[in-house]
């Protein structure tokens, strides 16, 4: 190796650095002890401060230059200070919550947005299957907002549909991603349009009301391996929508991984009852974003916005969720204070 980064939980003495350099036949300057830090995003700054950038430049015989890390340092400072700020409690309602790393990108995207808003992110992990069994509803009552992320297979889907109904009826800010958007639409069809047997053909091939169905180009495919709608695609944003407000651009490009889409046979009925399809493919055929017109922030995306979030540039849909969750929390606190004051006056 040319450089050795030595991960450690404790300080490393100069003698140990010398020994590593000797036995690995590298310069002492090329041995960089990297102690465990309180924040992952601080690692680039730590490495730069330890001189690894200068060593690489010298080794590759490049022109010396000083990186501008001012904005990154500011971001790290903001993230650390947010730990002492007011919390915002977000529920992640998923099928794989036993292993939090399954939703690492979603969790980090929410963290990016919460830190940018100077709020301490509190995550509540909620198994959608538990909701089906009547469990964890007391936790749902405490949420300021919720995320229903993607997934495959029928297990836990009814719980996600129940979560979408809870968010819609309680006006709790909601972000549905991929399957989370689809379950949001199924819930709307069942409980607003009155289509009690509405479903996705992924879960019930014989449903007469397949709100979510295979894309046309997918229906003739028998070997499903590697045949998804995969990668970066453009999406046109509807003017005047919540999506337009948070994105502040007319077209975005987002990353996809799916083969089921909203069934356009139901588009008119949805729109007549308050659903806004605020993001469409450029040809107008594929629903990319759906949102409720009479809800402060209930929005679903067929794509995966978490993959385009950055620590110093939170994704607009996540930032919109966090901002709405903060407003929801503050409104609830104000109502509680008013109720408490009224009770004291009565006494």
Short mmCIF file of C-alpha atoms in Angstrom, two decimals:
data_model
loop_
_atom_site.label_atom_id
_atom_site.label_comp_id
_atom_site.label_asym_id
_atom_site.label_seq_id
_atom_site.Cartn_x
_atom_site.Cartn_y
_atom_site.Cartn_z
CA UNK A 1 0.00 0.00 0.00
CA UNK A 2 0.97 3.63 -0.41
CA UNK A 3 -1.14 4.87 2.52
CA UNK A 4 -2.45 3.11 5.62
CA UNK A 5 -5.44 4.53 7.49
CA UNK A 6 -5.42 2.85 10.89
CA UNK A 7 -8.90 2.77 12.43
CA UNK A 8 -8.79 2.95 16.19
CA UNK A 9 -10.94 3.71 19.21
CA UNK A 10 -8.07 5.26 21.16
CA UNK A 11 -5.04 7.52 20.55
CA UNK A 12 -2.12 5.89 18.71
CA UNK A 13 1.40 6.60 19.92
CA UNK A 14 4.23 7.68 17.64
CA UNK A 15 5.98 4.38 18.40
CA UNK A 16 3.03 2.41 17.04
CA UNK A 17 2.97 4.57 13.90
CA UNK A 18 6.69 3.91 13.42
CA UNK A 19 6.13 0.17 13.80
CA UNK A 20 3.27 0.10 11.28
CA UNK A 21 5.38 2.08 8.79
CA UNK A 22 8.36 -0.23 9.28
CA UNK A 23 6.52 -3.51 8.89
CA UNK A 24 4.34 -2.28 6.00
CA UNK A 25 7.22 -0.55 4.21
CA UNK A 26 5.58 2.86 3.92
CA UNK A 27 6.58 6.36 4.98
CA UNK A 28 5.62 7.36 8.50
CA UNK A 29 3.66 10.27 6.98
CA UNK A 30 1.60 7.68 5.11
CA UNK A 31 0.34 6.06 8.32
CA UNK A 32 -2.76 7.95 9.43
CA UNK A 33 -4.40 6.96 12.73
CA UNK A 34 -8.12 7.61 12.40
CA UNK A 35 -9.79 7.66 15.79
CA UNK A 36 -13.48 6.99 16.18
CA UNK A 37 -15.33 10.28 15.98
CA UNK A 38 -18.76 11.38 17.15
CA UNK A 39 -19.88 12.25 13.62
CA UNK A 40 -19.19 10.37 10.41
CA UNK A 41 -19.28 13.54 8.32
CA UNK A 42 -16.33 14.92 10.31
CA UNK A 43 -13.98 12.27 8.87
CA UNK A 44 -12.97 14.21 5.70
CA UNK A 45 -11.99 17.18 7.87
CA UNK A 46 -10.02 14.97 10.25
CA UNK A 47 -8.12 13.36 7.38
CA UNK A 48 -7.34 16.74 5.84
CA UNK A 49 -6.14 18.11 9.18
CA UNK A 50 -3.88 15.06 9.56
CA UNK A 51 -2.21 15.94 6.26
CA UNK A 52 -3.36 13.06 4.10
CA UNK A 53 -4.30 15.42 1.26
CA UNK A 54 -0.83 16.96 1.15
CA UNK A 55 0.75 13.51 1.14
CA UNK A 56 -1.40 12.34 -1.79
CA UNK A 57 -0.61 15.50 -3.77
CA UNK A 58 3.10 15.03 -3.13
CA UNK A 59 3.02 11.31 -3.94
CA UNK A 60 1.23 11.88 -7.25
CA UNK A 61 3.40 14.93 -8.03
CA UNK A 62 0.40 17.21 -8.45
CA UNK A 63 0.28 20.97 -8.13
CA UNK A 64 -0.15 21.88 -4.44
CA UNK A 65 -3.47 23.44 -3.56
CA UNK A 66 -5.60 24.03 -0.49
CA UNK A 67 -9.13 22.59 -0.55
CA UNK A 68 -11.97 24.89 0.41
CA UNK A 69 -13.65 23.01 3.24
CA UNK A 70 -15.23 26.06 4.86
CA UNK A 71 -18.80 25.09 3.97
CA UNK A 72 -18.19 21.47 5.01
CA UNK A 73 -16.75 22.58 8.36
CA UNK A 74 -19.76 24.83 8.84
CA UNK A 75 -22.07 21.91 8.06
CA UNK A 76 -20.34 19.68 10.63
CA UNK A 77 -20.60 22.43 13.24
CA UNK A 78 -24.30 22.81 12.46
CA UNK A 79 -24.89 19.05 12.73
CA UNK A 80 -23.22 18.94 16.12
CA UNK A 81 -25.10 21.96 17.44
CA UNK A 82 -28.40 20.45 16.25
CA UNK A 83 -27.93 17.72 18.86
CA UNK A 84 -28.77 20.28 21.52
CA UNK A 85 -31.70 21.75 19.58
CA UNK A 86 -35.42 21.04 19.78
CA UNK A 87 -36.26 17.53 18.54
CA UNK A 88 -38.36 16.52 15.58
CA UNK A 89 -39.74 12.99 15.86
CA UNK A 90 -40.05 11.05 12.61
CA UNK A 91 -41.43 7.53 12.34
CA UNK A 92 -40.01 5.17 9.73
CA UNK A 93 -42.74 2.63 9.03
CA UNK A 94 -41.10 -0.31 7.31
CA UNK A 95 -40.91 -4.05 6.89
CA UNK A 96 -37.24 -4.48 7.75
CA UNK A 97 -36.86 -2.21 10.77
CA UNK A 98 -35.14 -4.90 12.84
CA UNK A 99 -32.04 -4.08 10.78
CA UNK A 100 -31.81 -0.30 10.75
CA UNK A 101 -29.11 -0.37 8.07
CA UNK A 102 -31.78 -1.54 5.61
CA UNK A 103 -33.00 2.06 5.66
CA UNK A 104 -29.64 3.78 6.11
CA UNK A 105 -30.08 6.10 3.10
CA UNK A 106 -33.56 7.11 4.26
CA UNK A 107 -32.39 7.76 7.82
CA UNK A 108 -29.39 9.81 6.69
CA UNK A 109 -31.49 11.86 4.26
CA UNK A 110 -33.83 12.72 7.13
CA UNK A 111 -30.80 13.60 9.27
CA UNK A 112 -29.47 15.92 6.53
CA UNK A 113 -32.78 17.79 6.45
CA UNK A 114 -33.25 17.95 10.22
CA UNK A 115 -29.73 19.31 10.75
CA UNK A 116 -30.29 21.95 8.07
CA UNK A 117 -33.39 23.03 10.00
CA UNK A 118 -31.42 23.03 13.28
CA UNK A 119 -33.47 20.23 14.78
CA UNK A 120 -32.39 17.08 16.58
CA UNK A 121 -33.72 14.10 14.65
CA UNK A 122 -35.45 11.44 16.71
CA UNK A 123 -36.26 8.28 14.76
CA UNK A 124 -39.03 5.94 15.84
CA UNK A 125 -38.70 2.55 14.12
CA UNK A 126 -42.16 1.12 13.51
CA UNK A 127 -42.71 -2.34 12.04
CA UNK A 128 -45.63 -2.19 9.65
CA UNK A 129 -46.52 -5.75 10.61
CA UNK A 130 -46.93 -4.64 14.22
CA UNK A 131 -49.51 -2.06 13.17
CA UNK A 132 -51.56 -4.86 11.63
CA UNK A 133 -51.52 -6.58 15.05
CA UNK A 134 -52.65 -3.46 16.88
CA UNK A 135 -49.18 -2.72 18.27
CA UNK A 136 -47.12 0.51 18.31
CA UNK A 137 -50.12 2.78 17.76
CA UNK A 138 -49.23 4.64 20.95
CA UNK A 139 -45.90 5.47 19.28
CA UNK A 140 -47.69 6.66 16.14
CA UNK A 141 -49.59 9.16 18.31
CA UNK A 142 -46.30 10.86 19.27
CA UNK A 143 -44.95 11.41 15.75
CA UNK A 144 -44.34 14.78 14.15
CA UNK A 145 -44.04 13.17 10.73
CA UNK A 146 -43.56 9.80 9.09
CA UNK A 147 -41.71 8.15 6.24
CA UNK A 148 -42.98 4.99 4.59
CA UNK A 149 -40.06 3.68 2.51
CA UNK A 150 -39.87 1.14 -0.28
CA UNK A 151 -40.04 -2.63 -0.12
CA UNK A 152 -41.14 -5.74 -1.98
CA UNK A 153 -43.68 -8.45 -1.26
CA UNK A 154 -47.03 -8.44 0.53
CA UNK A 155 -45.79 -8.89 4.10
CA UNK A 156 -46.47 -5.77 6.13
CA UNK A 157 -48.22 -3.92 3.29
CA UNK A 158 -51.55 -3.62 5.10
CA UNK A 159 -49.71 -1.99 7.98
CA UNK A 160 -48.26 0.58 5.60
CA UNK A 161 -51.75 1.25 4.26
CA UNK A 162 -52.98 1.74 7.82
CA UNK A 163 -50.11 4.16 8.48
CA UNK A 164 -51.06 6.17 5.38
CA UNK A 165 -54.65 6.43 6.57
CA UNK A 166 -53.49 7.53 10.02
CA UNK A 167 -51.33 10.28 8.48
CA UNK A 168 -54.09 11.42 6.11
CA UNK A 169 -56.81 11.61 8.74
CA UNK A 170 -54.59 13.14 11.46
CA UNK A 171 -52.91 15.58 9.03
CA UNK A 172 -49.49 14.22 10.03
CA UNK A 173 -46.74 15.09 7.51
CA UNK A 174 -46.04 12.03 5.38
CA UNK A 175 -43.42 11.07 2.81
CA UNK A 176 -44.04 7.84 0.90
CA UNK A 177 -41.20 6.42 -1.14
CA UNK A 178 -41.78 3.89 -3.95
CA UNK A 179 -44.01 1.32 -2.20
CA UNK A 180 -44.80 4.05 0.32
CA UNK A 181 -46.35 6.12 -2.47
CA UNK A 182 -48.23 3.09 -3.78
CA UNK A 183 -49.72 2.23 -0.37
CA UNK A 184 -50.71 5.88 0.03
CA UNK A 185 -52.67 5.64 -3.25
CA UNK A 186 -54.25 2.30 -2.33
CA UNK A 187 -55.40 3.74 1.00
CA UNK A 188 -56.90 6.75 -0.78
CA UNK A 189 -58.77 4.49 -3.19
CA UNK A 190 -60.18 2.34 -0.41
CA UNK A 191 -61.19 5.01 2.08
CA UNK A 192 -61.84 8.11 -0.04
CA UNK A 193 -63.06 6.66 -3.34
CA UNK A 194 -64.83 3.77 -1.60
CA UNK A 195 -63.07 1.03 -3.59
CA UNK A 196 -62.74 -1.37 -0.67
CA UNK A 197 -60.98 -4.06 -2.72
CA UNK A 198 -58.42 -1.66 -4.21
CA UNK A 199 -54.93 -3.11 -4.25
CA UNK A 200 -51.79 -3.55 -6.28
CA UNK A 201 -51.58 -6.38 -8.80
CA UNK A 202 -48.22 -7.14 -7.20
CA UNK A 203 -50.09 -8.35 -4.11
CA UNK A 204 -53.41 -9.46 -5.61
CA UNK A 205 -53.36 -10.31 -9.30
CA UNK A 206 -57.14 -10.79 -9.40
CA UNK A 207 -58.15 -7.49 -7.79
CA UNK A 208 -60.77 -5.68 -9.91
CA UNK A 209 -59.31 -2.34 -8.83
CA UNK A 210 -55.58 -2.54 -9.45
CA UNK A 211 -54.61 0.98 -8.44
CA UNK A 212 -50.99 -0.06 -8.89
CA UNK A 213 -50.18 -2.27 -11.86
CA UNK A 214 -47.30 -3.50 -13.95
CA UNK A 215 -45.94 -0.96 -16.40
CA UNK A 216 -47.08 -1.76 -19.95
CA UNK A 217 -43.58 -2.63 -21.13
CA UNK A 218 -43.21 -5.05 -18.18
CA UNK A 219 -46.30 -7.17 -18.85
CA UNK A 220 -44.78 -9.39 -21.52
CA UNK A 221 -41.63 -10.11 -19.50
CA UNK A 222 -41.41 -13.59 -17.99
CA UNK A 223 -37.84 -13.44 -16.67
CA UNK A 224 -37.97 -10.63 -14.11
CA UNK A 225 -34.25 -10.52 -13.39
CA UNK A 226 -32.69 -7.14 -14.20
CA UNK A 227 -35.81 -5.82 -15.96
CA UNK A 228 -36.90 -2.99 -13.65
CA UNK A 229 -37.27 0.66 -14.49
CA UNK A 230 -33.87 1.44 -13.13
CA UNK A 231 -31.72 4.55 -12.96
CA UNK A 232 -32.08 8.28 -13.49
CA UNK A 233 -35.19 9.61 -15.26
CA UNK A 234 -36.62 13.13 -15.78
CA UNK A 235 -39.80 14.23 -14.02
CA UNK A 236 -41.90 17.29 -14.90
CA UNK A 237 -43.24 19.18 -11.87
CA UNK A 238 -46.78 20.58 -11.82
CA UNK A 239 -46.88 24.34 -11.29
CA UNK A 240 -48.52 25.47 -8.05
CA UNK A 241 -48.11 22.12 -6.30
CA UNK A 242 -46.35 21.28 -3.05
CA UNK A 243 -43.71 19.52 -5.13
CA UNK A 244 -43.16 22.73 -7.11
CA UNK A 245 -42.77 24.69 -3.89
CA UNK A 246 -40.15 22.40 -2.37
CA UNK A 247 -38.21 21.74 -5.59
CA UNK A 248 -38.51 25.27 -6.99
CA UNK A 249 -37.73 24.00 -10.51
CA UNK A 250 -39.88 22.82 -13.42
CA UNK A 251 -38.09 19.52 -14.04
CA UNK A 252 -36.00 17.20 -11.87
CA UNK A 253 -34.08 14.00 -12.47
CA UNK A 254 -34.54 11.23 -9.92
CA UNK A 255 -33.42 7.64 -9.43
CA UNK A 256 -35.82 4.73 -9.84
CA UNK A 257 -35.99 1.03 -9.00
CA UNK A 258 -39.42 -0.46 -9.66
CA UNK A 259 -41.65 -2.19 -12.20
CA UNK A 260 -45.10 -1.28 -10.87
CA UNK A 261 -46.72 2.11 -11.52
CA UNK A 262 -49.92 4.00 -10.76
CA UNK A 263 -52.73 2.77 -13.03
CA UNK A 264 -53.84 5.69 -15.22
CA UNK A 265 -57.35 4.24 -15.50
CA UNK A 266 -57.95 5.72 -12.03
CA UNK A 267 -56.20 9.04 -12.54
CA UNK A 268 -59.35 11.11 -13.20
CA UNK A 269 -61.21 9.71 -10.17
CA UNK A 270 -58.26 10.46 -7.91
CA UNK A 271 -57.92 14.02 -9.20
CA UNK A 272 -61.64 14.68 -8.78
CA UNK A 273 -61.34 13.76 -5.11
CA UNK A 274 -58.30 15.79 -4.10
CA UNK A 275 -55.24 13.88 -5.24
CA UNK A 276 -52.75 15.92 -7.25
CA UNK A 277 -50.31 14.16 -9.55
CA UNK A 278 -47.63 16.78 -9.27
CA UNK A 279 -44.81 14.89 -10.97
CA UNK A 280 -45.12 13.10 -14.31
CA UNK A 281 -42.78 11.62 -16.86
CA UNK A 282 -42.20 14.07 -19.76
CA UNK A 283 -44.70 12.17 -21.93
CA UNK A 284 -47.31 12.49 -19.17
CA UNK A 285 -47.83 8.73 -18.94
CA UNK A 286 -46.12 7.79 -15.68
CA UNK A 287 -47.06 9.19 -12.28
CA UNK A 288 -43.87 10.06 -10.42
CA UNK A 289 -45.22 12.21 -7.56
CA UNK A 290 -48.64 12.21 -5.90
CA UNK A 291 -49.80 14.59 -3.17
CA UNK A 292 -52.99 15.49 -1.31
CA UNK A 293 -54.41 18.95 -1.89
CA UNK A 294 -56.11 19.23 1.52
CA UNK A 295 -53.17 18.07 3.63
CA UNK A 296 -50.23 20.16 4.90
CA UNK A 297 -47.70 17.66 3.55
CA UNK A 298 -48.74 14.25 2.30
CA UNK A 299 -46.61 13.41 -0.69
CA UNK A 300 -45.36 10.23 -2.32
CA UNK A 301 -42.70 9.63 -4.92
CA UNK A 302 -42.34 6.59 -7.16
CA UNK A 303 -38.59 7.26 -7.22
CA UNK A 304 -36.08 7.18 -4.37
CA UNK A 305 -35.22 10.74 -3.28
CA UNK A 306 -32.94 9.47 -0.51
CA UNK A 307 -30.36 8.49 -3.12
CA UNK A 308 -29.91 12.10 -4.20
CA UNK A 309 -29.74 13.70 -0.76
CA UNK A 310 -26.38 15.07 0.35
CA UNK A 311 -25.25 16.09 3.85
CA UNK A 312 -24.68 19.68 2.71
CA UNK A 313 -27.63 19.69 0.30
CA UNK A 314 -30.69 17.88 1.70
CA UNK A 315 -33.19 16.51 -0.79
CA UNK A 316 -36.17 18.89 -1.23
CA UNK A 317 -38.77 16.22 -0.44
CA UNK A 318 -37.05 15.36 2.84
CA UNK A 319 -36.56 19.04 3.68
CA UNK A 320 -40.24 19.62 2.98
CA UNK A 321 -41.17 16.76 5.30
CA UNK A 322 -38.97 18.03 8.14
CA UNK A 323 -40.23 21.61 7.78
CA UNK A 324 -43.83 20.39 7.81
CA UNK A 325 -43.12 18.13 10.80
CA UNK A 326 -41.65 21.08 12.74
CA UNK A 327 -44.76 23.14 11.98
CA UNK A 328 -46.99 20.22 13.01
CA UNK A 329 -45.10 19.79 16.28
CA UNK A 330 -45.27 23.49 17.12
CA UNK A 331 -48.99 23.61 16.31
CA UNK A 332 -49.67 20.61 18.55
CA UNK A 333 -47.64 22.12 21.39
CA UNK A 334 -49.59 25.37 21.06
CA UNK A 335 -52.91 23.50 21.15
CA UNK A 336 -51.78 21.61 24.26
CA UNK A 337 -50.83 24.88 25.96
CA UNK A 338 -54.19 26.41 25.06
CA UNK A 339 -56.05 23.37 26.35
CA UNK A 340 -54.03 23.41 29.57
CA UNK A 341 -54.68 27.12 30.07
CA UNK A 342 -58.40 26.64 29.48
CA UNK A 343 -58.45 23.87 32.08
CA UNK A 344 -56.72 26.08 34.63
CA UNK A 345 -59.27 28.86 34.04
CA UNK A 346 -62.15 26.45 34.59
CA UNK A 347 -60.65 25.31 37.88
#
